[in-house]
Amino acid sequence: DGDWTITDGADVFPLDAAQWVDTDFDGWGDNHSFDLDGDGLRTNTQGDAFPDDVTQWRDIDGDGYGDNPTGDLADDCPNAAGNSTEDSLGCPDRDSDGWSDSADAFPDEVSQWADGDDDGYGDNWNGASPDECIETPYGERNDVNSKGCGPSERDTDTDGIVDSNDFCPNTPIEEAPWVHPDGCAESE
């Protein structure tokens, strides 16, 4: 028919020498360029940072999450590069565990991120310094032992009876599985 159209490969942006293609048809050209400021943020941005995503086109901090808050994979911290994915997208995450530093109880320990009772021991049993007592009473959280247990939760002989209710708190470990409700084994 003699007409050269965009679908035939014609320039989508005939008045912009820096742009000519728009793969996702979002109105932003695919030729992406930028300068960096003193904080490492992108300035003088031209083109589409996400040429295959119609919902995103800018990424000021360059972390791969778009700045359009209503678009797909929107950056929750558009002015601070990050790799968080669990509680927010694209926020700083020093230990790379997926939890943003602002929500991570242990921002420098990759194996821990939560501390529900705020006693300084992590809730992940498979992580470093796991909390054996994840519901330490508020008034005891500053008096926990090396297992994260407050005085009312401790079980020194690991027989399943907390020390405050255990009449025999030093039951030998080999007898601990067979103690009576008072915490004493047959030999005690």
PDB file of C-alpha atoms in Angstrom:
ATOM      1  CA  ASP A   1       0.000   0.000   0.000  1.00  0.00           C
ATOM      2  CA  GLY A   2       3.038   2.253   0.128  1.00  0.00           C
ATOM      3  CA  ASP A   3       2.542   3.492   3.734  1.00  0.00           C
ATOM      4  CA  TRP A   4       5.510   3.006   6.051  1.00  0.00           C
ATOM      5  CA  THR A   5       3.977   2.503   9.537  1.00  0.00           C
ATOM      6  CA  ILE A   6       5.310   1.886  13.003  1.00  0.00           C
ATOM      7  CA  THR A   7       4.430  -1.810  12.698  1.00  0.00           C
ATOM      8  CA  ASP A   8       6.591  -1.860   9.583  1.00  0.00           C
ATOM      9  CA  GLY A   9       9.494  -0.404  11.564  1.00  0.00           C
ATOM     10  CA  ALA A  10       8.943   3.329  11.103  1.00  0.00           C
ATOM     11  CA  ASP A  11      10.304   5.716  13.753  1.00  0.00           C
ATOM     12  CA  VAL A  12       7.880   5.904  16.702  1.00  0.00           C
ATOM     13  CA  PHE A  13       9.429   9.221  17.751  1.00  0.00           C
ATOM     14  CA  PRO A  14      10.106  11.146  14.508  1.00  0.00           C
ATOM     15  CA  LEU A  15      10.717  14.400  16.391  1.00  0.00           C
ATOM     16  CA  ASP A  16      13.196  12.905  18.914  1.00  0.00           C
ATOM     17  CA  ALA A  17      16.603  12.008  17.477  1.00  0.00           C
ATOM     18  CA  ALA A  18      17.485   9.961  20.600  1.00  0.00           C
ATOM     19  CA  GLN A  19      14.436   7.661  20.409  1.00  0.00           C
ATOM     20  CA  TRP A  20      12.927   5.566  17.632  1.00  0.00           C
ATOM     21  CA  VAL A  21      11.485   2.330  19.129  1.00  0.00           C
ATOM     22  CA  ASP A  22       8.914   1.655  21.901  1.00  0.00           C
ATOM     23  CA  THR A  23       8.728  -2.129  22.362  1.00  0.00           C
ATOM     24  CA  ASP A  24       6.043  -2.102  25.064  1.00  0.00           C
ATOM     25  CA  PHE A  25       4.062   0.815  23.543  1.00  0.00           C
ATOM     26  CA  ASP A  26       4.023   2.808  26.796  1.00  0.00           C
ATOM     27  CA  GLY A  27       5.108   6.050  25.175  1.00  0.00           C
ATOM     28  CA  TRP A  28       8.687   5.867  26.467  1.00  0.00           C
ATOM     29  CA  GLY A  29      11.459   5.094  23.971  1.00  0.00           C
ATOM     30  CA  ASP A  30      13.670   2.046  24.464  1.00  0.00           C
ATOM     31  CA  ASN A  31      16.969   3.946  24.143  1.00  0.00           C
ATOM     32  CA  HIS A  32      17.656   4.333  27.876  1.00  0.00           C
ATOM     33  CA  SER A  33      20.398   6.677  29.085  1.00  0.00           C
ATOM     34  CA  PHE A  34      21.139   8.650  32.244  1.00  0.00           C
ATOM     35  CA  ASP A  35      23.767  10.456  34.345  1.00  0.00           C
ATOM     36  CA  LEU A  36      24.559   9.700  37.985  1.00  0.00           C
ATOM     37  CA  ASP A  37      24.504  12.344  40.698  1.00  0.00           C
ATOM     38  CA  GLY A  38      26.763  12.398  43.764  1.00  0.00           C
ATOM     39  CA  ASP A  39      24.428  10.013  45.613  1.00  0.00           C
ATOM     40  CA  GLY A  40      24.434   7.449  42.821  1.00  0.00           C
ATOM     41  CA  LEU A  41      20.899   8.317  41.709  1.00  0.00           C
ATOM     42  CA  ARG A  42      20.055   8.572  38.031  1.00  0.00           C
ATOM     43  CA  THR A  43      19.484  12.077  36.614  1.00  0.00           C
ATOM     44  CA  ASN A  44      18.874  13.411  33.104  1.00  0.00           C
ATOM     45  CA  THR A  45      17.099  10.142  32.376  1.00  0.00           C
ATOM     46  CA  GLN A  46      16.040   9.513  28.799  1.00  0.00           C
ATOM     47  CA  GLY A  47      14.065   6.566  27.518  1.00  0.00           C
ATOM     48  CA  ASP A  48      12.501   3.518  29.111  1.00  0.00           C
ATOM     49  CA  ALA A  49      14.378   1.603  31.826  1.00  0.00           C
ATOM     50  CA  PHE A  50      11.883  -1.262  31.326  1.00  0.00           C
ATOM     51  CA  PRO A  51      11.289  -1.602  27.570  1.00  0.00           C
ATOM     52  CA  ASP A  52       9.335  -4.856  28.010  1.00  0.00           C
ATOM     53  CA  ASP A  53       7.053  -3.663  30.839  1.00  0.00           C
ATOM     54  CA  VAL A  54       4.261  -1.272  29.930  1.00  0.00           C
ATOM     55  CA  THR A  55       3.686  -0.438  33.632  1.00  0.00           C
ATOM     56  CA  GLN A  56       7.231   0.797  34.392  1.00  0.00           C
ATOM     57  CA  TRP A  57       9.670   3.146  32.636  1.00  0.00           C
ATOM     58  CA  ARG A  58      11.854   4.809  35.333  1.00  0.00           C
ATOM     59  CA  ASP A  59      14.263   3.445  37.945  1.00  0.00           C
ATOM     60  CA  ILE A  60      15.980   6.395  39.629  1.00  0.00           C
ATOM     61  CA  ASP A  61      18.075   4.282  42.028  1.00  0.00           C
ATOM     62  CA  GLY A  62      18.931   1.609  39.429  1.00  0.00           C
ATOM     63  CA  ASP A  63      17.994  -1.419  41.530  1.00  0.00           C
ATOM     64  CA  GLY A  64      15.710  -3.029  38.957  1.00  0.00           C
ATOM     65  CA  TYR A  65      12.412  -2.041  40.593  1.00  0.00           C
ATOM     66  CA  GLY A  66      10.335   0.596  38.798  1.00  0.00           C
ATOM     67  CA  ASP A  67       9.422   3.966  40.241  1.00  0.00           C
ATOM     68  CA  ASN A  68       5.762   3.918  39.145  1.00  0.00           C
ATOM     69  CA  PRO A  69       3.987   3.010  42.433  1.00  0.00           C
ATOM     70  CA  THR A  70       0.988   1.549  40.588  1.00  0.00           C
ATOM     71  CA  GLY A  71       3.091  -0.499  38.147  1.00  0.00           C
ATOM     72  CA  ASP A  72       4.348  -4.072  38.356  1.00  0.00           C
ATOM     73  CA  LEU A  73       7.206  -4.673  40.817  1.00  0.00           C
ATOM     74  CA  ALA A  74       7.040  -1.100  42.125  1.00  0.00           C
ATOM     75  CA  ASP A  75      10.009   0.130  44.167  1.00  0.00           C
ATOM     76  CA  ASP A  76       9.032   0.835  47.784  1.00  0.00           C
ATOM     77  CA  CYS A  77      12.237   2.888  48.206  1.00  0.00           C
ATOM     78  CA  PRO A  78      12.695   4.617  44.840  1.00  0.00           C
ATOM     79  CA  ASN A  79      15.475   6.907  46.082  1.00  0.00           C
ATOM     80  CA  ALA A  80      17.549   4.215  47.814  1.00  0.00           C
ATOM     81  CA  ALA A  81      18.834   1.196  45.866  1.00  0.00           C
ATOM     82  CA  GLY A  82      18.164  -2.139  47.493  1.00  0.00           C
ATOM     83  CA  ASN A  83      17.374  -5.803  46.964  1.00  0.00           C
ATOM     84  CA  SER A  84      14.685  -6.481  49.581  1.00  0.00           C
ATOM     85  CA  THR A  85      11.807  -8.712  48.466  1.00  0.00           C
ATOM     86  CA  GLU A  86      10.044 -10.037  51.585  1.00  0.00           C
ATOM     87  CA  ASP A  87       8.407  -7.051  53.304  1.00  0.00           C
ATOM     88  CA  SER A  88       9.028  -4.443  50.596  1.00  0.00           C
ATOM     89  CA  LEU A  89      10.583  -4.285  47.144  1.00  0.00           C
ATOM     90  CA  GLY A  90      13.853  -2.548  46.314  1.00  0.00           C
ATOM     91  CA  CYS A  91      14.766  -1.212  49.746  1.00  0.00           C
ATOM     92  CA  PRO A  92      18.229  -1.424  51.330  1.00  0.00           C
ATOM     93  CA  ASP A  93      18.990  -4.896  52.721  1.00  0.00           C
ATOM     94  CA  ARG A  94      22.571  -5.061  54.082  1.00  0.00           C
ATOM     95  CA  ASP A  95      22.590  -8.786  54.789  1.00  0.00           C
ATOM     96  CA  SER A  96      20.702  -9.761  51.601  1.00  0.00           C
ATOM     97  CA  ASP A  97      18.185 -11.949  53.421  1.00  0.00           C
ATOM     98  CA  GLY A  98      15.243 -10.393  51.566  1.00  0.00           C
ATOM     99  CA  TRP A  99      14.020  -8.278  54.502  1.00  0.00           C
ATOM    100  CA  SER A 100      14.537  -4.515  54.302  1.00  0.00           C
ATOM    101  CA  ASP A 101      16.864  -3.080  56.938  1.00  0.00           C
ATOM    102  CA  SER A 102      14.009  -1.021  58.412  1.00  0.00           C
ATOM    103  CA  ALA A 103      11.948  -4.168  59.073  1.00  0.00           C
ATOM    104  CA  ASP A 104      14.829  -6.553  59.871  1.00  0.00           C
ATOM    105  CA  ALA A 105      15.482  -7.073  63.602  1.00  0.00           C
ATOM    106  CA  PHE A 106      18.967  -8.326  62.611  1.00  0.00           C
ATOM    107  CA  PRO A 107      20.017  -6.257  59.551  1.00  0.00           C
ATOM    108  CA  ASP A 108      23.561  -7.681  59.600  1.00  0.00           C
ATOM    109  CA  GLU A 109      22.685 -11.370  60.138  1.00  0.00           C
ATOM    110  CA  VAL A 110      21.436 -13.185  57.026  1.00  0.00           C
ATOM    111  CA  SER A 111      19.914 -16.101  58.974  1.00  0.00           C
ATOM    112  CA  GLN A 112      17.716 -13.988  61.292  1.00  0.00           C
ATOM    113  CA  TRP A 113      15.232 -11.181  60.616  1.00  0.00           C
ATOM    114  CA  ALA A 114      12.508 -11.397  63.280  1.00  0.00           C
ATOM    115  CA  ASP A 115      12.487 -11.181  67.081  1.00  0.00           C
ATOM    116  CA  GLY A 116       8.854 -11.338  68.177  1.00  0.00           C
ATOM    117  CA  ASP A 117       9.548 -10.996  71.900  1.00  0.00           C
ATOM    118  CA  ASP A 118      12.301  -8.373  71.455  1.00  0.00           C
ATOM    119  CA  ASP A 119      14.839 -10.219  73.616  1.00  0.00           C
ATOM    120  CA  GLY A 120      17.736 -10.084  71.145  1.00  0.00           C
ATOM    121  CA  TYR A 121      17.443 -13.711  69.959  1.00  0.00           C
ATOM    122  CA  GLY A 122      16.069 -14.494  66.500  1.00  0.00           C
ATOM    123  CA  ASP A 123      12.859 -16.405  65.855  1.00  0.00           C
ATOM    124  CA  ASN A 124      14.345 -18.569  63.058  1.00  0.00           C
ATOM    125  CA  TRP A 125      15.293 -21.879  64.687  1.00  0.00           C
ATOM    126  CA  ASN A 126      17.702 -22.650  61.849  1.00  0.00           C
ATOM    127  CA  GLY A 127      19.505 -19.315  62.161  1.00  0.00           C
ATOM    128  CA  ALA A 128      22.348 -17.977  64.291  1.00  0.00           C
ATOM    129  CA  SER A 129      21.512 -17.529  67.994  1.00  0.00           C
ATOM    130  CA  PRO A 130      17.976 -18.945  67.753  1.00  0.00           C
ATOM    131  CA  ASP A 131      15.450 -18.099  70.444  1.00  0.00           C
ATOM    132  CA  GLU A 132      14.325 -21.207  72.316  1.00  0.00           C
ATOM    133  CA  CYS A 133      11.612 -19.173  74.041  1.00  0.00           C
ATOM    134  CA  ILE A 134       9.950 -16.999  71.399  1.00  0.00           C
ATOM    135  CA  GLU A 135       7.247 -15.656  73.733  1.00  0.00           C
ATOM    136  CA  THR A 136       9.341 -14.329  76.609  1.00  0.00           C
ATOM    137  CA  PRO A 137       7.165 -12.129  78.842  1.00  0.00           C
ATOM    138  CA  TYR A 138       7.785  -8.422  78.323  1.00  0.00           C
ATOM    139  CA  GLY A 139       9.066  -7.886  81.861  1.00  0.00           C
ATOM    140  CA  GLU A 140      11.683 -10.639  81.464  1.00  0.00           C
ATOM    141  CA  ARG A 141      13.109  -9.746  78.043  1.00  0.00           C
ATOM    142  CA  ASN A 142      16.121  -7.976  79.555  1.00  0.00           C
ATOM    143  CA  ASP A 143      16.899 -10.975  81.787  1.00  0.00           C
ATOM    144  CA  VAL A 144      17.081 -13.783  79.236  1.00  0.00           C
ATOM    145  CA  ASN A 145      19.743 -16.478  79.298  1.00  0.00           C
ATOM    146  CA  SER A 146      21.932 -17.585  76.367  1.00  0.00           C
ATOM    147  CA  LYS A 147      18.966 -19.461  74.887  1.00  0.00           C
ATOM    148  CA  GLY A 148      16.650 -16.441  74.870  1.00  0.00           C
ATOM    149  CA  CYS A 149      14.592 -17.658  77.830  1.00  0.00           C
ATOM    150  CA  GLY A 150      13.400 -15.487  80.703  1.00  0.00           C
ATOM    151  CA  PRO A 151      13.406 -16.738  84.312  1.00  0.00           C
ATOM    152  CA  SER A 152       9.841 -18.099  84.107  1.00  0.00           C
ATOM    153  CA  GLU A 153      10.671 -20.094  80.952  1.00  0.00           C
ATOM    154  CA  ARG A 154      13.940 -21.757  81.903  1.00  0.00           C
ATOM    155  CA  ASP A 155      14.313 -25.521  82.077  1.00  0.00           C
ATOM    156  CA  THR A 156      17.880 -26.129  83.263  1.00  0.00           C
ATOM    157  CA  ASP A 157      17.740 -29.914  83.049  1.00  0.00           C
ATOM    158  CA  THR A 158      15.699 -29.985  79.792  1.00  0.00           C
ATOM    159  CA  ASP A 159      13.112 -32.359  81.204  1.00  0.00           C
ATOM    160  CA  GLY A 160      10.149 -30.329  79.959  1.00  0.00           C
ATOM    161  CA  ILE A 161       9.291 -28.890  83.387  1.00  0.00           C
ATOM    162  CA  VAL A 162      10.202 -25.206  83.804  1.00  0.00           C
ATOM    163  CA  ASP A 163      12.527 -24.565  86.749  1.00  0.00           C
ATOM    164  CA  SER A 164       9.895 -22.613  88.703  1.00  0.00           C
ATOM    165  CA  ASN A 165       7.701 -25.781  88.782  1.00  0.00           C
ATOM    166  CA  ASP A 166      10.518 -28.367  88.885  1.00  0.00           C
ATOM    167  CA  PHE A 167      11.181 -29.904  92.331  1.00  0.00           C
ATOM    168  CA  CYS A 168      14.290 -31.558  90.854  1.00  0.00           C
ATOM    169  CA  PRO A 169      15.826 -28.948  88.504  1.00  0.00           C
ATOM    170  CA  ASN A 170      19.044 -30.945  88.077  1.00  0.00           C
ATOM    171  CA  THR A 171      17.677 -34.264  86.825  1.00  0.00           C
ATOM    172  CA  PRO A 172      20.437 -36.172  84.954  1.00  0.00           C
ATOM    173  CA  ILE A 173      20.020 -35.778  81.185  1.00  0.00           C
ATOM    174  CA  GLU A 174      19.650 -39.544  80.654  1.00  0.00           C
ATOM    175  CA  GLU A 175      16.632 -39.579  82.997  1.00  0.00           C
ATOM    176  CA  ALA A 176      15.032 -36.332  81.771  1.00  0.00           C
ATOM    177  CA  PRO A 177      12.617 -38.031  79.307  1.00  0.00           C
ATOM    178  CA  TRP A 178      10.992 -40.053  82.113  1.00  0.00           C
ATOM    179  CA  VAL A 179      10.326 -37.492  84.840  1.00  0.00           C
ATOM    180  CA  HIS A 180       7.122 -37.228  86.835  1.00  0.00           C
ATOM    181  CA  PRO A 181       4.912 -34.098  86.612  1.00  0.00           C
ATOM    182  CA  ASP A 182       6.884 -32.624  89.539  1.00  0.00           C
ATOM    183  CA  GLY A 183      10.105 -32.782  87.466  1.00  0.00           C
ATOM    184  CA  CYS A 184      11.711 -35.620  89.402  1.00  0.00           C
ATOM    185  CA  ALA A 185      12.932 -38.922  87.989  1.00  0.00           C
ATOM    186  CA  GLU A 186      12.587 -42.273  89.813  1.00  0.00           C
ATOM    187  CA  SER A 187      16.151 -41.988  91.142  1.00  0.00           C
ATOM    188  CA  GLU A 188      15.545 -38.577  92.767  1.00  0.00           C
TER     189      GLU A 188
END
